[in-house]
Short mmCIF file of C-alpha atoms in Angstrom, two decimals:
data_model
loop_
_atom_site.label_atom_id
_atom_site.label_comp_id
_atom_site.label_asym_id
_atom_site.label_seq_id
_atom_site.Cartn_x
_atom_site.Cartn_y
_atom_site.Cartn_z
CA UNK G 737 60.13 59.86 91.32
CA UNK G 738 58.15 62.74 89.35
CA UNK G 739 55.79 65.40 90.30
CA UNK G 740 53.31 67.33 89.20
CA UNK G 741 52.98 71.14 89.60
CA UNK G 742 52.89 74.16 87.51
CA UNK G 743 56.42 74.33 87.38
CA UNK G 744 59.28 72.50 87.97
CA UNK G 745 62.82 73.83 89.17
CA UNK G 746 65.61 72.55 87.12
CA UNK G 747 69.08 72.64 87.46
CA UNK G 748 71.19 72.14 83.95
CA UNK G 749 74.62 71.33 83.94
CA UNK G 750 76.97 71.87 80.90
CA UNK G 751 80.45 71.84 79.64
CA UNK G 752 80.11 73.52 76.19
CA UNK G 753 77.70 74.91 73.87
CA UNK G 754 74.73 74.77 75.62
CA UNK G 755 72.79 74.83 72.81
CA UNK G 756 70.27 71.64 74.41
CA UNK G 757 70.45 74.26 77.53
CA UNK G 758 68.98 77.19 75.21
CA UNK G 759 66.39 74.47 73.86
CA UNK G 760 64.93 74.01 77.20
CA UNK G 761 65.23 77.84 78.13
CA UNK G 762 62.78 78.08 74.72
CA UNK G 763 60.61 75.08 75.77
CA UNK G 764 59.84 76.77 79.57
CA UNK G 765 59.52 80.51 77.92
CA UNK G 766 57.32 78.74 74.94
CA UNK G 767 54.88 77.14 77.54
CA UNK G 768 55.13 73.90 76.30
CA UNK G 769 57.66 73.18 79.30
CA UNK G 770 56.26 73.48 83.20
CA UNK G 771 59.09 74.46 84.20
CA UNK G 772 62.28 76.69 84.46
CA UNK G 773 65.86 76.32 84.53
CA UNK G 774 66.85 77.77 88.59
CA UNK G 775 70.38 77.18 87.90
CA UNK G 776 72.90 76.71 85.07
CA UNK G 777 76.79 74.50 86.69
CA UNK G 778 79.41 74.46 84.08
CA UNK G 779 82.38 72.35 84.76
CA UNK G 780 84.42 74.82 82.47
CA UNK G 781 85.23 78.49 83.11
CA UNK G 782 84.55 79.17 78.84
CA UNK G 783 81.43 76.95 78.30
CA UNK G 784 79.30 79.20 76.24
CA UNK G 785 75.98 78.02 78.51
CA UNK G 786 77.11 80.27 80.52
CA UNK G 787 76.61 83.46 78.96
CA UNK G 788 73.59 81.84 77.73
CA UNK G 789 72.29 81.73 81.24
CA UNK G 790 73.60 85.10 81.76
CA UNK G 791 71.59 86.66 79.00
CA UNK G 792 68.05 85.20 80.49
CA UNK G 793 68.88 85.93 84.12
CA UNK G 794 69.38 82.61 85.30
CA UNK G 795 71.78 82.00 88.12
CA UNK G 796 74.64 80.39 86.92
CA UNK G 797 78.26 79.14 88.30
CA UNK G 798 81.35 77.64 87.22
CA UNK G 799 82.61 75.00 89.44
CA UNK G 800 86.22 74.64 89.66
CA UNK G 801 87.18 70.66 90.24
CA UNK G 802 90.67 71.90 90.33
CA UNK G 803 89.26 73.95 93.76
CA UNK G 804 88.45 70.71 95.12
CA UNK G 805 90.77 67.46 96.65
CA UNK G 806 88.34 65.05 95.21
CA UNK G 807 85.07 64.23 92.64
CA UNK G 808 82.99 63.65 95.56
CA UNK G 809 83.70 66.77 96.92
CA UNK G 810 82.96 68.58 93.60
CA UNK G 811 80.30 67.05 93.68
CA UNK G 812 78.89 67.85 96.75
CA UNK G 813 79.52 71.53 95.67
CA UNK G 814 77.32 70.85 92.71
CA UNK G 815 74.72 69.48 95.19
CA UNK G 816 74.87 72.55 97.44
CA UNK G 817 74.27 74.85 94.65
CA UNK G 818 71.29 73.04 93.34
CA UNK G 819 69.49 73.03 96.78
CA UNK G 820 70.48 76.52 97.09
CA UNK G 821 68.38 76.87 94.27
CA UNK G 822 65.60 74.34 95.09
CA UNK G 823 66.18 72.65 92.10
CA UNK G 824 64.08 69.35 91.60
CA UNK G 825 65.27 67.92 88.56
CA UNK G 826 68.92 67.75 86.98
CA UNK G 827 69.57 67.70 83.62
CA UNK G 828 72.70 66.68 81.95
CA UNK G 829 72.98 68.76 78.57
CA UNK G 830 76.34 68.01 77.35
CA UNK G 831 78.04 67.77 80.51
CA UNK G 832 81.33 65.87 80.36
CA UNK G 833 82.18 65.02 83.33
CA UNK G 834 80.87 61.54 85.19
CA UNK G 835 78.12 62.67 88.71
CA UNK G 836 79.11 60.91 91.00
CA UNK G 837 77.52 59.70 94.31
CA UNK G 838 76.59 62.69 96.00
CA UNK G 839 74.67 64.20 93.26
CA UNK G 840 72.51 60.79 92.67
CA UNK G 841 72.12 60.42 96.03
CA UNK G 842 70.50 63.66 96.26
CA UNK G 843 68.44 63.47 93.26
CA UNK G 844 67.51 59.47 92.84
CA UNK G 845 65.63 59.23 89.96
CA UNK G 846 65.81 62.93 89.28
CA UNK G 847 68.76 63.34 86.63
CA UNK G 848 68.81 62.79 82.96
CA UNK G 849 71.33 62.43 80.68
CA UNK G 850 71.75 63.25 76.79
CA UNK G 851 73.54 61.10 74.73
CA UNK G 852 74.14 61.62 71.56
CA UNK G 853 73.88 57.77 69.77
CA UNK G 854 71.21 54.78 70.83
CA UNK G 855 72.85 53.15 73.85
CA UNK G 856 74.61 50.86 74.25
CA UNK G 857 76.05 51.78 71.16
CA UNK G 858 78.15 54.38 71.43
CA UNK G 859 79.09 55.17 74.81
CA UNK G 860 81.78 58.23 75.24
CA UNK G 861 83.08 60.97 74.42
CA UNK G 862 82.84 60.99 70.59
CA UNK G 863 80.12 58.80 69.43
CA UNK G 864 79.33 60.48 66.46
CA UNK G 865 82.39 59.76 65.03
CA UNK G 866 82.56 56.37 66.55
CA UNK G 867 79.09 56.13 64.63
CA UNK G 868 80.38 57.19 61.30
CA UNK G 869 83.64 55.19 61.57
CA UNK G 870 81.65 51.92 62.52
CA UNK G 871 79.84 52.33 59.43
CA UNK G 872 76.16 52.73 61.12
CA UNK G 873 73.49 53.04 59.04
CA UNK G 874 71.29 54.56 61.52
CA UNK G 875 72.80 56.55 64.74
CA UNK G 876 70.70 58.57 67.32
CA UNK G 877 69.60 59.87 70.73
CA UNK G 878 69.05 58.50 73.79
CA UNK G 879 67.95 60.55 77.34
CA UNK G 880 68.47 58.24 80.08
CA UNK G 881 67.81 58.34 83.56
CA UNK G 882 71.94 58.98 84.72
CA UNK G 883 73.33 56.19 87.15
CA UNK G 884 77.08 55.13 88.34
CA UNK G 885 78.13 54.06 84.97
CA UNK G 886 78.83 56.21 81.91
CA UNK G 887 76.07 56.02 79.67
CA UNK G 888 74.43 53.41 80.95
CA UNK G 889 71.01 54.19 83.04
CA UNK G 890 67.34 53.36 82.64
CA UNK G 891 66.23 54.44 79.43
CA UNK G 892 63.72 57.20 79.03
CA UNK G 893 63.71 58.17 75.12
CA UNK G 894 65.68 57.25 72.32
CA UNK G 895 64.95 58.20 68.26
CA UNK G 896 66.56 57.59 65.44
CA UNK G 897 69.17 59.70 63.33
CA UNK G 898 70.07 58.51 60.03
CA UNK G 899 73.41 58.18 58.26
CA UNK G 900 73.88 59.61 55.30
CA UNK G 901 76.35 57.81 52.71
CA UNK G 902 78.16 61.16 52.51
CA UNK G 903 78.02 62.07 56.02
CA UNK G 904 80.71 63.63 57.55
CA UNK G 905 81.19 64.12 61.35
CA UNK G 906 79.99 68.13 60.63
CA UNK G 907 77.01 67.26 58.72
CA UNK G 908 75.68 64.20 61.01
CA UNK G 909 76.07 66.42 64.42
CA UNK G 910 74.09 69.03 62.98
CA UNK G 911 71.55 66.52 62.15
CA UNK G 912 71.75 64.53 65.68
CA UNK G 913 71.69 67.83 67.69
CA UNK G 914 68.43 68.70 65.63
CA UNK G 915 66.85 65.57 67.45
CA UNK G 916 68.17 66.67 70.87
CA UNK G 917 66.46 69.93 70.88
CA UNK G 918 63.72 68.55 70.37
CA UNK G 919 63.40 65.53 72.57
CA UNK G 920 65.15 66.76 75.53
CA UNK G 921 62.57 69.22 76.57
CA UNK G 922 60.10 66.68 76.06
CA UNK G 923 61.79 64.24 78.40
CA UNK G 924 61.85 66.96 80.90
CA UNK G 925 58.08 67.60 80.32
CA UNK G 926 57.38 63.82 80.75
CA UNK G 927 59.28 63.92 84.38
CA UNK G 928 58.08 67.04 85.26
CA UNK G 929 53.93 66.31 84.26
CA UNK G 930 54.52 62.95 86.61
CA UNK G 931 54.49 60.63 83.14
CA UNK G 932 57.78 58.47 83.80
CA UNK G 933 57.70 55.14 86.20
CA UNK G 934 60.98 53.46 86.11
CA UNK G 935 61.01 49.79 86.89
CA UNK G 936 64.33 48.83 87.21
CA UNK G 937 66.08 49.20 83.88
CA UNK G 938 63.00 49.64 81.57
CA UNK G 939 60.62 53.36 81.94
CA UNK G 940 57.38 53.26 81.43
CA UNK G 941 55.48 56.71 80.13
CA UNK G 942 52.50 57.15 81.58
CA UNK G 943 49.52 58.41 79.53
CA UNK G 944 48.34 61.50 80.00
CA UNK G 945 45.55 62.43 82.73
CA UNK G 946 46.23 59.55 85.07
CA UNK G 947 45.76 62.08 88.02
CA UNK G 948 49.26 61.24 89.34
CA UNK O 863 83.42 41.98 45.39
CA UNK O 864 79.85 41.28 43.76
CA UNK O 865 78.50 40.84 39.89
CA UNK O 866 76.09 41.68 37.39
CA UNK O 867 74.37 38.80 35.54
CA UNK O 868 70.93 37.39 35.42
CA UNK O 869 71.02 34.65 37.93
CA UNK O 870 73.32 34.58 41.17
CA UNK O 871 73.67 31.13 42.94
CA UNK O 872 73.07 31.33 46.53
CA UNK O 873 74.36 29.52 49.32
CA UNK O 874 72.11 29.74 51.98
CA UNK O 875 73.25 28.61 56.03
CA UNK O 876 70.57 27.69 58.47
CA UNK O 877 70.31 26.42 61.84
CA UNK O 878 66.53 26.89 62.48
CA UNK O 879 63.31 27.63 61.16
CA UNK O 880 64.40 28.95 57.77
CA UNK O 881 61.49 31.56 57.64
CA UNK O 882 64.43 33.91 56.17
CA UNK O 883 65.66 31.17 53.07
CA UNK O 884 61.83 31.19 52.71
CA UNK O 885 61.79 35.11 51.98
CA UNK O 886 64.70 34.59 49.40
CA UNK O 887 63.32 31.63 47.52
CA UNK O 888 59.92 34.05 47.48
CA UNK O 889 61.99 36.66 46.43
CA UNK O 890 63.99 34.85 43.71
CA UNK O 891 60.49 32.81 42.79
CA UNK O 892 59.15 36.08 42.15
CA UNK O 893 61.34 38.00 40.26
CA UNK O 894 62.45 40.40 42.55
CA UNK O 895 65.54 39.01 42.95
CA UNK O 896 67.90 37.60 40.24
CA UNK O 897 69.35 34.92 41.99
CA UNK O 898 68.37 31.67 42.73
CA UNK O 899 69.19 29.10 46.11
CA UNK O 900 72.33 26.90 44.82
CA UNK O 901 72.02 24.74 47.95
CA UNK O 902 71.07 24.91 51.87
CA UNK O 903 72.94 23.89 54.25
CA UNK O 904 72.35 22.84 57.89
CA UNK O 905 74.17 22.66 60.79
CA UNK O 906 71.50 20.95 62.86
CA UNK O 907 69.47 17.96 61.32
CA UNK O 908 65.92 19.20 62.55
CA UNK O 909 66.45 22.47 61.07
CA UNK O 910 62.88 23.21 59.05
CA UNK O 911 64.80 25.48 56.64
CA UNK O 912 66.27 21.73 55.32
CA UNK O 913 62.68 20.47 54.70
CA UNK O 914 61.85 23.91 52.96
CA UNK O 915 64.65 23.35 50.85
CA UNK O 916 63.48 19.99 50.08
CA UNK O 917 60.03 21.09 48.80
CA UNK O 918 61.37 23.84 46.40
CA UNK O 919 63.84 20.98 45.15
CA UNK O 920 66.88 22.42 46.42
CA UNK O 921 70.01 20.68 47.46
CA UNK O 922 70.07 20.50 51.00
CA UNK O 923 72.29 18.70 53.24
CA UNK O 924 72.94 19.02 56.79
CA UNK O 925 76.77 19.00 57.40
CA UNK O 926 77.04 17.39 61.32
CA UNK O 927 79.94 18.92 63.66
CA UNK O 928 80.56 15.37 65.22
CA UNK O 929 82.06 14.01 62.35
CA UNK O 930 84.85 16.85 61.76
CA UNK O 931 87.92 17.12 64.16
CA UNK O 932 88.22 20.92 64.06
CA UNK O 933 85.94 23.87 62.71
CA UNK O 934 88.26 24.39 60.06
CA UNK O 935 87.82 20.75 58.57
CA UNK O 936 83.76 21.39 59.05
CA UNK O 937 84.02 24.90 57.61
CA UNK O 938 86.35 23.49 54.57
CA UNK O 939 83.39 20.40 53.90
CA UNK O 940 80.70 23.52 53.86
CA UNK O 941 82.67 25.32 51.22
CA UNK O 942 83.12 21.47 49.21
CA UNK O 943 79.57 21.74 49.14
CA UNK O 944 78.94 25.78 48.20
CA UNK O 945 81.59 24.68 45.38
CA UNK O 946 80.32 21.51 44.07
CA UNK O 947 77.05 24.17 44.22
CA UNK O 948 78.56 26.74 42.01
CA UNK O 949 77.42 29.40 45.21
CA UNK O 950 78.80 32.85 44.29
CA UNK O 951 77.00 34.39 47.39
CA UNK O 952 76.86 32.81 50.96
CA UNK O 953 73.73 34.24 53.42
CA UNK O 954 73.61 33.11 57.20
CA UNK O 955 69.88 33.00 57.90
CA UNK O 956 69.88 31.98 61.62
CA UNK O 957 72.85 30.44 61.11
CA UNK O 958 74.33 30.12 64.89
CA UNK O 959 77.78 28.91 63.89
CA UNK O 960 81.17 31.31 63.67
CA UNK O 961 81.91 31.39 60.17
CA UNK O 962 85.74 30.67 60.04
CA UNK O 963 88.75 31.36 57.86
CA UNK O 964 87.63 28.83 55.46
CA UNK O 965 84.57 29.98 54.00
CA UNK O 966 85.86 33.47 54.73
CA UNK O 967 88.91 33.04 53.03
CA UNK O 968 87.19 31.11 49.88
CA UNK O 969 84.32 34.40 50.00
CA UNK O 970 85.52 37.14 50.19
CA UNK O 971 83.37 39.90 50.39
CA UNK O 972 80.43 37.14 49.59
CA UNK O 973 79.49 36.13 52.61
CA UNK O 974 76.35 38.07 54.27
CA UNK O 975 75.07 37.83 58.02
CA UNK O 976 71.73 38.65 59.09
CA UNK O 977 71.51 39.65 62.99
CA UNK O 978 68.57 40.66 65.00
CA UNK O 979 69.57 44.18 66.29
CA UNK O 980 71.45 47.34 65.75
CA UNK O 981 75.22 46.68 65.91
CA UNK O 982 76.51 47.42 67.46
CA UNK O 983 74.23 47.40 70.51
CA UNK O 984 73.04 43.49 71.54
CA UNK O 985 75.53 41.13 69.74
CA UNK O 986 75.57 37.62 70.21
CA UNK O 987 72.51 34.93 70.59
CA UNK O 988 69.33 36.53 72.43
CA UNK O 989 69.45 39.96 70.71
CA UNK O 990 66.23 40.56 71.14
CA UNK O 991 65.63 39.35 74.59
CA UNK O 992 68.66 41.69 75.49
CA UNK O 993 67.26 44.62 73.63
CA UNK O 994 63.70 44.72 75.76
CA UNK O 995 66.05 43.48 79.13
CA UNK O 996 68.44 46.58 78.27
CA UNK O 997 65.11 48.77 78.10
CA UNK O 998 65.70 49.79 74.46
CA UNK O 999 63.37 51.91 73.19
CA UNK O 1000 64.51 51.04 69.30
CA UNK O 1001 65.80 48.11 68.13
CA UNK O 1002 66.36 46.61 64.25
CA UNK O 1003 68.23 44.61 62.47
CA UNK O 1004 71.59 44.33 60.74
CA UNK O 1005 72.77 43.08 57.52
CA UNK O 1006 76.55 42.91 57.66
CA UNK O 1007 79.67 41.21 55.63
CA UNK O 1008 80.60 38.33 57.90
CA UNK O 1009 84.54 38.82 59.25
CA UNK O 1010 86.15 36.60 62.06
CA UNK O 1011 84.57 37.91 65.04
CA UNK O 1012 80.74 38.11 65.88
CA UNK O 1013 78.05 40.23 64.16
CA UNK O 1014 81.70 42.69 63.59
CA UNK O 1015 81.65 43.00 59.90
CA UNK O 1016 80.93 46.18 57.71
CA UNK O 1017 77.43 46.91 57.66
CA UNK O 1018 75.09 46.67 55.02
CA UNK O 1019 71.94 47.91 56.04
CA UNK O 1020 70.32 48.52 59.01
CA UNK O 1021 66.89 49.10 59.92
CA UNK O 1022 64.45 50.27 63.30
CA UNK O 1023 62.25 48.42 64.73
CA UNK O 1024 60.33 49.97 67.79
CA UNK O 1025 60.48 48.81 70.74
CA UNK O 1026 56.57 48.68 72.69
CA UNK O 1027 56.10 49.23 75.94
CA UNK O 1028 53.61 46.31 76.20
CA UNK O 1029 56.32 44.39 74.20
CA UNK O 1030 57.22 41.02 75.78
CA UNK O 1031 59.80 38.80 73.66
CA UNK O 1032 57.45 37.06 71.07
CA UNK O 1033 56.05 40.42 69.80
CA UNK O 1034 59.23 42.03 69.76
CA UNK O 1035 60.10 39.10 68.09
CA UNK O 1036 57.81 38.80 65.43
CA UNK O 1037 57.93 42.22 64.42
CA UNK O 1038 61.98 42.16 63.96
CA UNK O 1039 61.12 38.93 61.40
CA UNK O 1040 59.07 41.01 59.16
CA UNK O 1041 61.67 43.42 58.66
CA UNK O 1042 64.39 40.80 58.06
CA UNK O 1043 62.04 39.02 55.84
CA UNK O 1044 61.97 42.33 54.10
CA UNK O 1045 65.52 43.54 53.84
CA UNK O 1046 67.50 40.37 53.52
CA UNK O 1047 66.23 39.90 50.10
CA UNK O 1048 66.87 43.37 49.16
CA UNK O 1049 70.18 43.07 50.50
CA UNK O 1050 71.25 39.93 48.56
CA UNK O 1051 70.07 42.22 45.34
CA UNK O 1052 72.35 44.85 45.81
CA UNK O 1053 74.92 42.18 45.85
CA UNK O 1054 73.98 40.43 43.16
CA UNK O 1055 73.28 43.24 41.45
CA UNK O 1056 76.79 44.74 41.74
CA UNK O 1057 75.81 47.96 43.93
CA UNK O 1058 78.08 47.01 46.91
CA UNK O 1059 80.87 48.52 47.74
CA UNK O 1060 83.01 48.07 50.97
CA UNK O 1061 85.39 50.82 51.74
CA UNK O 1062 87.05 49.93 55.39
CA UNK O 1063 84.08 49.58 57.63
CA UNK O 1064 81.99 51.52 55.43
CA UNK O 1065 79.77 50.00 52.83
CA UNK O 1066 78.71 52.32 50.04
CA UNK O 1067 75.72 51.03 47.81
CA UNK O 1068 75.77 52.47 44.45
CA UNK O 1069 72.91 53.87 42.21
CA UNK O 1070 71.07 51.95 40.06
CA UNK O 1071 72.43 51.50 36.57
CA UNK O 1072 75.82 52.11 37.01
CA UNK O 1073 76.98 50.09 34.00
CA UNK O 1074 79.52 48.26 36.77
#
């Protein structure tokens, strides 16, 4: 399910910010990260990762779903673009939008999500707030291997956030995105150095040096 | 909702082991915590918290389903026997029963659950067996105000527990009991000690020496 070669070809896809898109761009130009990012799919004409991609000379798109008669279809757009572009591994860096089929079937094993709480808590759209509202004392991160559901694949990394008593959605974002930055390029190190076994719903990391 | 004077009276509901009542009667034999066990009750007659009650001296009795003809008439004989206890404070320690309106209704804000994961991820009776089954890579506990539904109430505190690779369900197991051992104590003396307070879902816990 994961190789090992100087550098692997990833393919990010993103509907905002991109700001867990510019910490992998820093992780690959950095070293730490064998890899780099081949192409950059946004599923919204305004997502900032865009011009992020723009400014380091990646290849980058906008997919229209409103171009398309269904997700599967849209999908398989997304699919043709990433083989265009040899990409290997997909990474989900705030991308809203659920992948359906075509791009799992084409990738098995080979896209990650970022979610911003510890699944199963938390699922959605807002789960920082949902979080704070719950009255969590601790929130966090989890990168997970993506699957049909939303939110709910095989488990790569997850780490802890805490909540402050006088949190407020502003101040506990900041915090959680801090945590992103940094683990998401490590996930993508760990897949891309041949360290990740899934078997079935629990991943095993592999030491380092196994020869794999 | 909670008080400031030497000596609170616990109420302490068990269905098992106990090894949790055993942490508070440490706690309270030691000084830590200014309370003392008012009474355990059971709802199972081989419960070993009931014999651990038995050689501190403390009222014990184990109250027996059967002989009620609804939850309400077997919740309403538990609080007969927190009252005849003078209990201020009511702790489930492994207690598998739904509290119900009753002893809800008779504590408010003064009845504390102890569950075996992070709410509100893996509710319900094997928490930690569905934590390493889910492929968790944190788990923890919760101490939470009991309300009508289960492991729902405002949260207390919460705490991590990491989740090994090489974990199977006893040393997940064990690990999660020395961090309950640790924190339900501590919990019980903010309440006692009058640095609780629930806003909504959110519980705020108040500096020490507040004058309150």
């Amino acid at each position: 399910m994961s190789k090992n070669k100087p550098e692997t070809i990833l393919g990010v896809l993103i509907s905002g910010g991109g700001t867990n898109l510019q910490a992998i761009i820093d992780a690959c130009a950095s070293g730490d990260l064998p890899a780099k990012v081949g192409v950059v799919i946004g599923s919204r004409p305004d997502a900032y990762g865009l011009i992020r991609a723009e400014s380091h000379g990646i290849p980058h798109f906008w997919v229209d779903r409103q171009a398309f008669n269904s997700n599967d279809d849209y999908d398989k757009e997304i699919v043709r673009r990433l083989k265009e572009n040899r990409v290997e591994l997909v990474v989900l860096a705030g991308y809203m939008r659920l992948v359906g089929a075509p791009i799992l079937d084409a990738y098995p094993d080979a896209v990650i999500n970022l979610h911003p709480s510890l699944l199963p808590s938390f699922p959605g759209a807002h789960a920082v707030r949902d979080a704070l509202e719950y009255g969590a004392r601790v929130t966090g991160i989890t990168i997970h291997f993506a699957d049909a559901g939303y939110d709910t694949g095989a488990i790569i990394i997850q780490e802890v956030v805490p909540v402050h008593q006088d949190d407020d959605e502003r101040t506990l974002l900041e915090r959680v995105h801090k945590v992103e930055h940094k683990h998401l390029p490590y996930a993508v190190k760990l897949w891309a150095t041949g360290r990740l076994k899934r078997e079935g719903r629990r991943v095993k990391i592999l030491p380092k040096h196994t020869g794999g």
